[in-house]
Amino acid sequence: MSNPSEELLDVVDEQDRVVGTALRGEVYRQGLTHRCVFVLVRDPHGRIFVHRRTDTKLFAPGAYDMFVGGVVGSGETYADAAVREAQEELGVTGIAPRPLFKFLYRDDAAGLSWWCDTYEAEWDGPVSPQVSEVAWHDWITPAELAERLARDAFVPDGVEAYRRYLELRAG
């Protein structure tokens, strides 16, 4: 799709039930709750794929992210969106995300909210990230990621998902 703001999304309620549809640009302008997927991708050495978003992104342009993913299209399942988004952003085929947890993300200051279905996947081949989505990328250790989180601007929903991910792994 050439214009992401024209993508049709499902609008959902507080229980993640579909209550309507709207174009992505309208969803963002009106602060309507919708659905997203996050996939934390690790290589066989445990390093995490981290990237900087392009400056043209509608949400958090230029910010770093430790997840690949994005919005769930209208009528699409979370699982299908996780595979599609991971394959698109990494430029790969055959990735198999495993579900971890789901939560409702809210940014009250910006008036935004979305359900986040979070996955994990391992990838041991080359990547060719989508240039319209990814401005920079690297595989970094969890310790390096902790250093970057303290220093660089990361997408706030990804930071919240990663915090929950670390709690899940610790518990």
PDB file of C-alpha atoms in Angstrom:
ATOM      1  CA  MET A   1       0.000   0.000   0.000  1.00  0.00           C
ATOM      2  CA  SER A   2       1.453   3.339  -1.008  1.00  0.00           C
ATOM      3  CA  ASN A   3      -0.280   5.452   1.653  1.00  0.00           C
ATOM      4  CA  PRO A   4      -0.402   3.828   5.121  1.00  0.00           C
ATOM      5  CA  SER A   5      -2.991   6.358   6.354  1.00  0.00           C
ATOM      6  CA  GLU A   6      -5.482   4.806   3.897  1.00  0.00           C
ATOM      7  CA  GLU A   7      -5.158   1.282   5.327  1.00  0.00           C
ATOM      8  CA  LEU A   8      -8.461  -0.033   6.722  1.00  0.00           C
ATOM      9  CA  LEU A   9      -8.257  -1.100  10.380  1.00  0.00           C
ATOM     10  CA  ASP A  10     -10.662  -2.688  12.812  1.00  0.00           C
ATOM     11  CA  VAL A  11     -11.677  -0.381  15.645  1.00  0.00           C
ATOM     12  CA  VAL A  12     -12.019  -2.309  18.930  1.00  0.00           C
ATOM     13  CA  ASP A  13     -13.343  -1.711  22.435  1.00  0.00           C
ATOM     14  CA  GLU A  14     -11.775  -2.187  25.883  1.00  0.00           C
ATOM     15  CA  GLN A  15     -12.251  -5.966  25.591  1.00  0.00           C
ATOM     16  CA  ASP A  16     -10.680  -6.124  22.088  1.00  0.00           C
ATOM     17  CA  ARG A  17     -14.046  -6.704  20.373  1.00  0.00           C
ATOM     18  CA  VAL A  18     -14.460  -5.220  16.900  1.00  0.00           C
ATOM     19  CA  VAL A  19     -16.915  -2.305  16.979  1.00  0.00           C
ATOM     20  CA  GLY A  20     -16.257  -0.874  13.512  1.00  0.00           C
ATOM     21  CA  THR A  21     -13.649  -0.025  10.911  1.00  0.00           C
ATOM     22  CA  ALA A  22     -11.829   3.167   9.949  1.00  0.00           C
ATOM     23  CA  LEU A  23      -8.893   4.280   7.863  1.00  0.00           C
ATOM     24  CA  ARG A  24      -5.588   4.294   9.730  1.00  0.00           C
ATOM     25  CA  GLY A  25      -5.195   8.075   9.434  1.00  0.00           C
ATOM     26  CA  GLU A  26      -8.653   8.555  10.931  1.00  0.00           C
ATOM     27  CA  VAL A  27      -7.914   6.016  13.697  1.00  0.00           C
ATOM     28  CA  TYR A  28      -4.830   8.038  14.692  1.00  0.00           C
ATOM     29  CA  ARG A  29      -6.572  11.433  14.403  1.00  0.00           C
ATOM     30  CA  GLN A  30      -9.529  10.343  16.529  1.00  0.00           C
ATOM     31  CA  GLY A  31      -7.506   8.222  18.957  1.00  0.00           C
ATOM     32  CA  LEU A  32      -9.558   5.093  18.222  1.00  0.00           C
ATOM     33  CA  THR A  33      -8.451   1.833  19.792  1.00  0.00           C
ATOM     34  CA  HIS A  34      -7.146  -0.654  17.232  1.00  0.00           C
ATOM     35  CA  ARG A  35      -4.853  -3.706  17.017  1.00  0.00           C
ATOM     36  CA  CYS A  36      -1.083  -4.086  16.620  1.00  0.00           C
ATOM     37  CA  VAL A  37       1.449  -6.903  16.704  1.00  0.00           C
ATOM     38  CA  PHE A  38       4.992  -6.874  18.069  1.00  0.00           C
ATOM     39  CA  VAL A  39       7.582  -9.546  17.271  1.00  0.00           C
ATOM     40  CA  LEU A  40      10.845  -9.705  19.218  1.00  0.00           C
ATOM     41  CA  VAL A  41      13.307 -11.413  16.865  1.00  0.00           C
ATOM     42  CA  ARG A  42      16.437 -13.091  18.223  1.00  0.00           C
ATOM     43  CA  ASP A  43      19.254 -14.804  16.399  1.00  0.00           C
ATOM     44  CA  PRO A  44      20.651 -18.195  17.582  1.00  0.00           C
ATOM     45  CA  HIS A  45      23.194 -16.308  19.741  1.00  0.00           C
ATOM     46  CA  GLY A  46      20.422 -14.536  21.680  1.00  0.00           C
ATOM     47  CA  ARG A  47      21.013 -11.157  20.062  1.00  0.00           C
ATOM     48  CA  ILE A  48      17.940  -9.033  19.404  1.00  0.00           C
ATOM     49  CA  PHE A  49      17.096  -7.362  16.107  1.00  0.00           C
ATOM     50  CA  VAL A  50      16.922  -3.615  16.841  1.00  0.00           C
ATOM     51  CA  HIS A  51      16.173  -0.944  14.294  1.00  0.00           C
ATOM     52  CA  ARG A  52      15.527   2.750  13.874  1.00  0.00           C
ATOM     53  CA  ARG A  53      12.222   3.595  12.251  1.00  0.00           C
ATOM     54  CA  THR A  54      12.219   5.804   9.184  1.00  0.00           C
ATOM     55  CA  ASP A  55      11.374   9.468   9.603  1.00  0.00           C
ATOM     56  CA  THR A  56       8.231   8.979   7.483  1.00  0.00           C
ATOM     57  CA  LYS A  57       6.444   6.681   9.955  1.00  0.00           C
ATOM     58  CA  LEU A  58       3.057   7.915  11.198  1.00  0.00           C
ATOM     59  CA  PHE A  59       3.811   6.942  14.812  1.00  0.00           C
ATOM     60  CA  ALA A  60       7.192   7.603  16.491  1.00  0.00           C
ATOM     61  CA  PRO A  61       9.152   8.553  13.369  1.00  0.00           C
ATOM     62  CA  GLY A  62      12.912   8.105  13.760  1.00  0.00           C
ATOM     63  CA  ALA A  63      12.616   6.251  17.069  1.00  0.00           C
ATOM     64  CA  TYR A  64      14.386   2.978  17.817  1.00  0.00           C
ATOM     65  CA  ASP A  65      12.464  -0.259  18.313  1.00  0.00           C
ATOM     66  CA  MET A  66      13.345  -3.736  19.553  1.00  0.00           C
ATOM     67  CA  PHE A  67      10.247  -5.208  17.917  1.00  0.00           C
ATOM     68  CA  VAL A  68       9.208  -5.571  14.310  1.00  0.00           C
ATOM     69  CA  GLY A  69       5.496  -5.369  13.700  1.00  0.00           C
ATOM     70  CA  GLY A  70       2.691  -2.978  13.038  1.00  0.00           C
ATOM     71  CA  VAL A  71      -1.034  -2.588  12.764  1.00  0.00           C
ATOM     72  CA  VAL A  72      -3.394  -5.479  12.164  1.00  0.00           C
ATOM     73  CA  GLY A  73      -5.458  -4.928   9.032  1.00  0.00           C
ATOM     74  CA  SER A  74      -9.238  -5.130   9.082  1.00  0.00           C
ATOM     75  CA  GLY A  75     -10.321  -8.774   9.219  1.00  0.00           C
ATOM     76  CA  GLU A  76      -6.744 -10.000   9.736  1.00  0.00           C
ATOM     77  CA  THR A  77      -5.828 -12.192  12.718  1.00  0.00           C
ATOM     78  CA  TYR A  78      -3.086 -11.197  15.117  1.00  0.00           C
ATOM     79  CA  ALA A  79      -1.116 -14.347  14.187  1.00  0.00           C
ATOM     80  CA  ASP A  80      -1.333 -13.641  10.443  1.00  0.00           C
ATOM     81  CA  ALA A  81      -0.323 -10.008  11.005  1.00  0.00           C
ATOM     82  CA  ALA A  82       2.681 -11.087  13.112  1.00  0.00           C
ATOM     83  CA  VAL A  83       3.994 -13.285  10.294  1.00  0.00           C
ATOM     84  CA  ARG A  84       3.243 -10.688   7.602  1.00  0.00           C
ATOM     85  CA  GLU A  85       4.820  -7.797   9.491  1.00  0.00           C
ATOM     86  CA  ALA A  86       7.935  -9.767  10.508  1.00  0.00           C
ATOM     87  CA  GLN A  87       8.467 -11.010   6.967  1.00  0.00           C
ATOM     88  CA  GLU A  88       7.903  -7.549   5.463  1.00  0.00           C
ATOM     89  CA  GLU A  89      10.104  -5.631   7.873  1.00  0.00           C
ATOM     90  CA  LEU A  90      12.929  -8.186   7.886  1.00  0.00           C
ATOM     91  CA  GLY A  91      12.655  -9.013   4.192  1.00  0.00           C
ATOM     92  CA  VAL A  92      12.479 -12.756   4.863  1.00  0.00           C
ATOM     93  CA  THR A  93      10.112 -15.674   4.358  1.00  0.00           C
ATOM     94  CA  GLY A  94       9.390 -18.582   6.661  1.00  0.00           C
ATOM     95  CA  ILE A  95       9.581 -16.861  10.041  1.00  0.00           C
ATOM     96  CA  ALA A  96       7.418 -18.486  12.749  1.00  0.00           C
ATOM     97  CA  PRO A  97       6.478 -16.097  15.586  1.00  0.00           C
ATOM     98  CA  ARG A  98       5.349 -17.676  18.885  1.00  0.00           C
ATOM     99  CA  PRO A  99       2.682 -15.858  20.930  1.00  0.00           C
ATOM    100  CA  LEU A 100       3.693 -14.499  24.335  1.00  0.00           C
ATOM    101  CA  PHE A 101       1.102 -12.078  25.756  1.00  0.00           C
ATOM    102  CA  LYS A 102      -1.384  -9.372  24.869  1.00  0.00           C
ATOM    103  CA  PHE A 103      -2.009  -6.031  26.558  1.00  0.00           C
ATOM    104  CA  LEU A 104      -3.809  -2.743  26.022  1.00  0.00           C
ATOM    105  CA  TYR A 105      -1.326   0.084  25.474  1.00  0.00           C
ATOM    106  CA  ARG A 106      -2.435   3.618  26.303  1.00  0.00           C
ATOM    107  CA  ASP A 107      -0.742   6.939  25.715  1.00  0.00           C
ATOM    108  CA  ASP A 108      -3.159   9.241  27.514  1.00  0.00           C
ATOM    109  CA  ALA A 109      -1.125  12.363  26.733  1.00  0.00           C
ATOM    110  CA  ALA A 110      -1.394  11.674  22.993  1.00  0.00           C
ATOM    111  CA  GLY A 111      -4.910  10.222  23.229  1.00  0.00           C
ATOM    112  CA  LEU A 112      -3.837   6.922  21.637  1.00  0.00           C
ATOM    113  CA  SER A 113      -4.532   3.290  22.514  1.00  0.00           C
ATOM    114  CA  TRP A 114      -4.170  -0.099  20.894  1.00  0.00           C
ATOM    115  CA  TRP A 115      -4.174  -3.765  21.758  1.00  0.00           C
ATOM    116  CA  CYS A 116      -0.674  -5.233  21.446  1.00  0.00           C
ATOM    117  CA  ASP A 117      -0.291  -8.947  20.746  1.00  0.00           C
ATOM    118  CA  THR A 118       3.349  -9.749  21.451  1.00  0.00           C
ATOM    119  CA  TYR A 119       5.363 -12.563  19.896  1.00  0.00           C
ATOM    120  CA  GLU A 120       8.898 -13.910  19.827  1.00  0.00           C
ATOM    121  CA  ALA A 121      10.753 -15.532  16.928  1.00  0.00           C
ATOM    122  CA  GLU A 122      14.206 -16.801  16.122  1.00  0.00           C
ATOM    123  CA  TRP A 123      15.840 -16.060  12.795  1.00  0.00           C
ATOM    124  CA  ASP A 124      19.228 -17.398  11.729  1.00  0.00           C
ATOM    125  CA  GLY A 125      19.460 -16.174   8.152  1.00  0.00           C
ATOM    126  CA  PRO A 126      20.262 -12.910   6.457  1.00  0.00           C
ATOM    127  CA  VAL A 127      17.801 -10.028   6.635  1.00  0.00           C
ATOM    128  CA  SER A 128      16.985  -7.373   4.083  1.00  0.00           C
ATOM    129  CA  PRO A 129      14.905  -4.842   6.010  1.00  0.00           C
ATOM    130  CA  GLN A 130      12.178  -2.887   4.242  1.00  0.00           C
ATOM    131  CA  VAL A 131      13.705   0.534   3.432  1.00  0.00           C
ATOM    132  CA  SER A 132      10.356   2.304   3.824  1.00  0.00           C
ATOM    133  CA  GLU A 133      10.148   1.048   7.431  1.00  0.00           C
ATOM    134  CA  VAL A 134      13.734   0.587   8.664  1.00  0.00           C
ATOM    135  CA  ALA A 135      16.423   3.306   8.491  1.00  0.00           C
ATOM    136  CA  TRP A 136      19.110   1.367  10.443  1.00  0.00           C
ATOM    137  CA  HIS A 137      19.336  -2.090  11.993  1.00  0.00           C
ATOM    138  CA  ASP A 138      21.656  -4.375  13.917  1.00  0.00           C
ATOM    139  CA  TRP A 139      21.633  -7.491  16.089  1.00  0.00           C
ATOM    140  CA  ILE A 140      22.570  -6.514  19.659  1.00  0.00           C
ATOM    141  CA  THR A 141      22.867  -8.292  22.985  1.00  0.00           C
ATOM    142  CA  PRO A 142      20.321  -7.715  25.753  1.00  0.00           C
ATOM    143  CA  ALA A 143      23.025  -5.802  27.677  1.00  0.00           C
ATOM    144  CA  GLU A 144      23.645  -3.539  24.685  1.00  0.00           C
ATOM    145  CA  LEU A 145      19.899  -3.019  24.375  1.00  0.00           C
ATOM    146  CA  ALA A 146      19.720  -1.979  28.045  1.00  0.00           C
ATOM    147  CA  GLU A 147      22.451   0.611  27.377  1.00  0.00           C
ATOM    148  CA  ARG A 148      20.630   1.924  24.298  1.00  0.00           C
ATOM    149  CA  LEU A 149      17.316   2.132  26.186  1.00  0.00           C
ATOM    150  CA  ALA A 150      18.986   4.463  28.684  1.00  0.00           C
ATOM    151  CA  ARG A 151      20.502   6.602  25.933  1.00  0.00           C
ATOM    152  CA  ASP A 152      18.310   6.577  22.807  1.00  0.00           C
ATOM    153  CA  ALA A 153      14.672   7.408  22.051  1.00  0.00           C
ATOM    154  CA  PHE A 154      12.676   4.185  21.645  1.00  0.00           C
ATOM    155  CA  VAL A 155       9.016   3.829  20.696  1.00  0.00           C
ATOM    156  CA  PRO A 156       7.025   4.017  23.935  1.00  0.00           C
ATOM    157  CA  ASP A 157       4.769   1.045  23.187  1.00  0.00           C
ATOM    158  CA  GLY A 158       7.832  -1.086  22.438  1.00  0.00           C
ATOM    159  CA  VAL A 159       9.446  -0.033  25.710  1.00  0.00           C
ATOM    160  CA  GLU A 160       6.295  -1.113  27.573  1.00  0.00           C
ATOM    161  CA  ALA A 161       6.131  -4.419  25.689  1.00  0.00           C
ATOM    162  CA  TYR A 162       9.827  -5.091  26.373  1.00  0.00           C
ATOM    163  CA  ARG A 163       9.344  -4.340  30.088  1.00  0.00           C
ATOM    164  CA  ARG A 164       6.534  -6.906  30.160  1.00  0.00           C
ATOM    165  CA  TYR A 165       8.657  -9.341  28.152  1.00  0.00           C
ATOM    166  CA  LEU A 166      11.500  -9.094  30.684  1.00  0.00           C
ATOM    167  CA  GLU A 167       9.031  -9.655  33.552  1.00  0.00           C
ATOM    168  CA  LEU A 168       7.665 -12.736  31.789  1.00  0.00           C
ATOM    169  CA  ARG A 169      11.168 -14.156  31.300  1.00  0.00           C
ATOM    170  CA  ALA A 170      12.144 -13.408  34.920  1.00  0.00           C
ATOM    171  CA  GLY A 171       8.968 -14.963  36.347  1.00  0.00           C
TER     172      GLY A 171
END
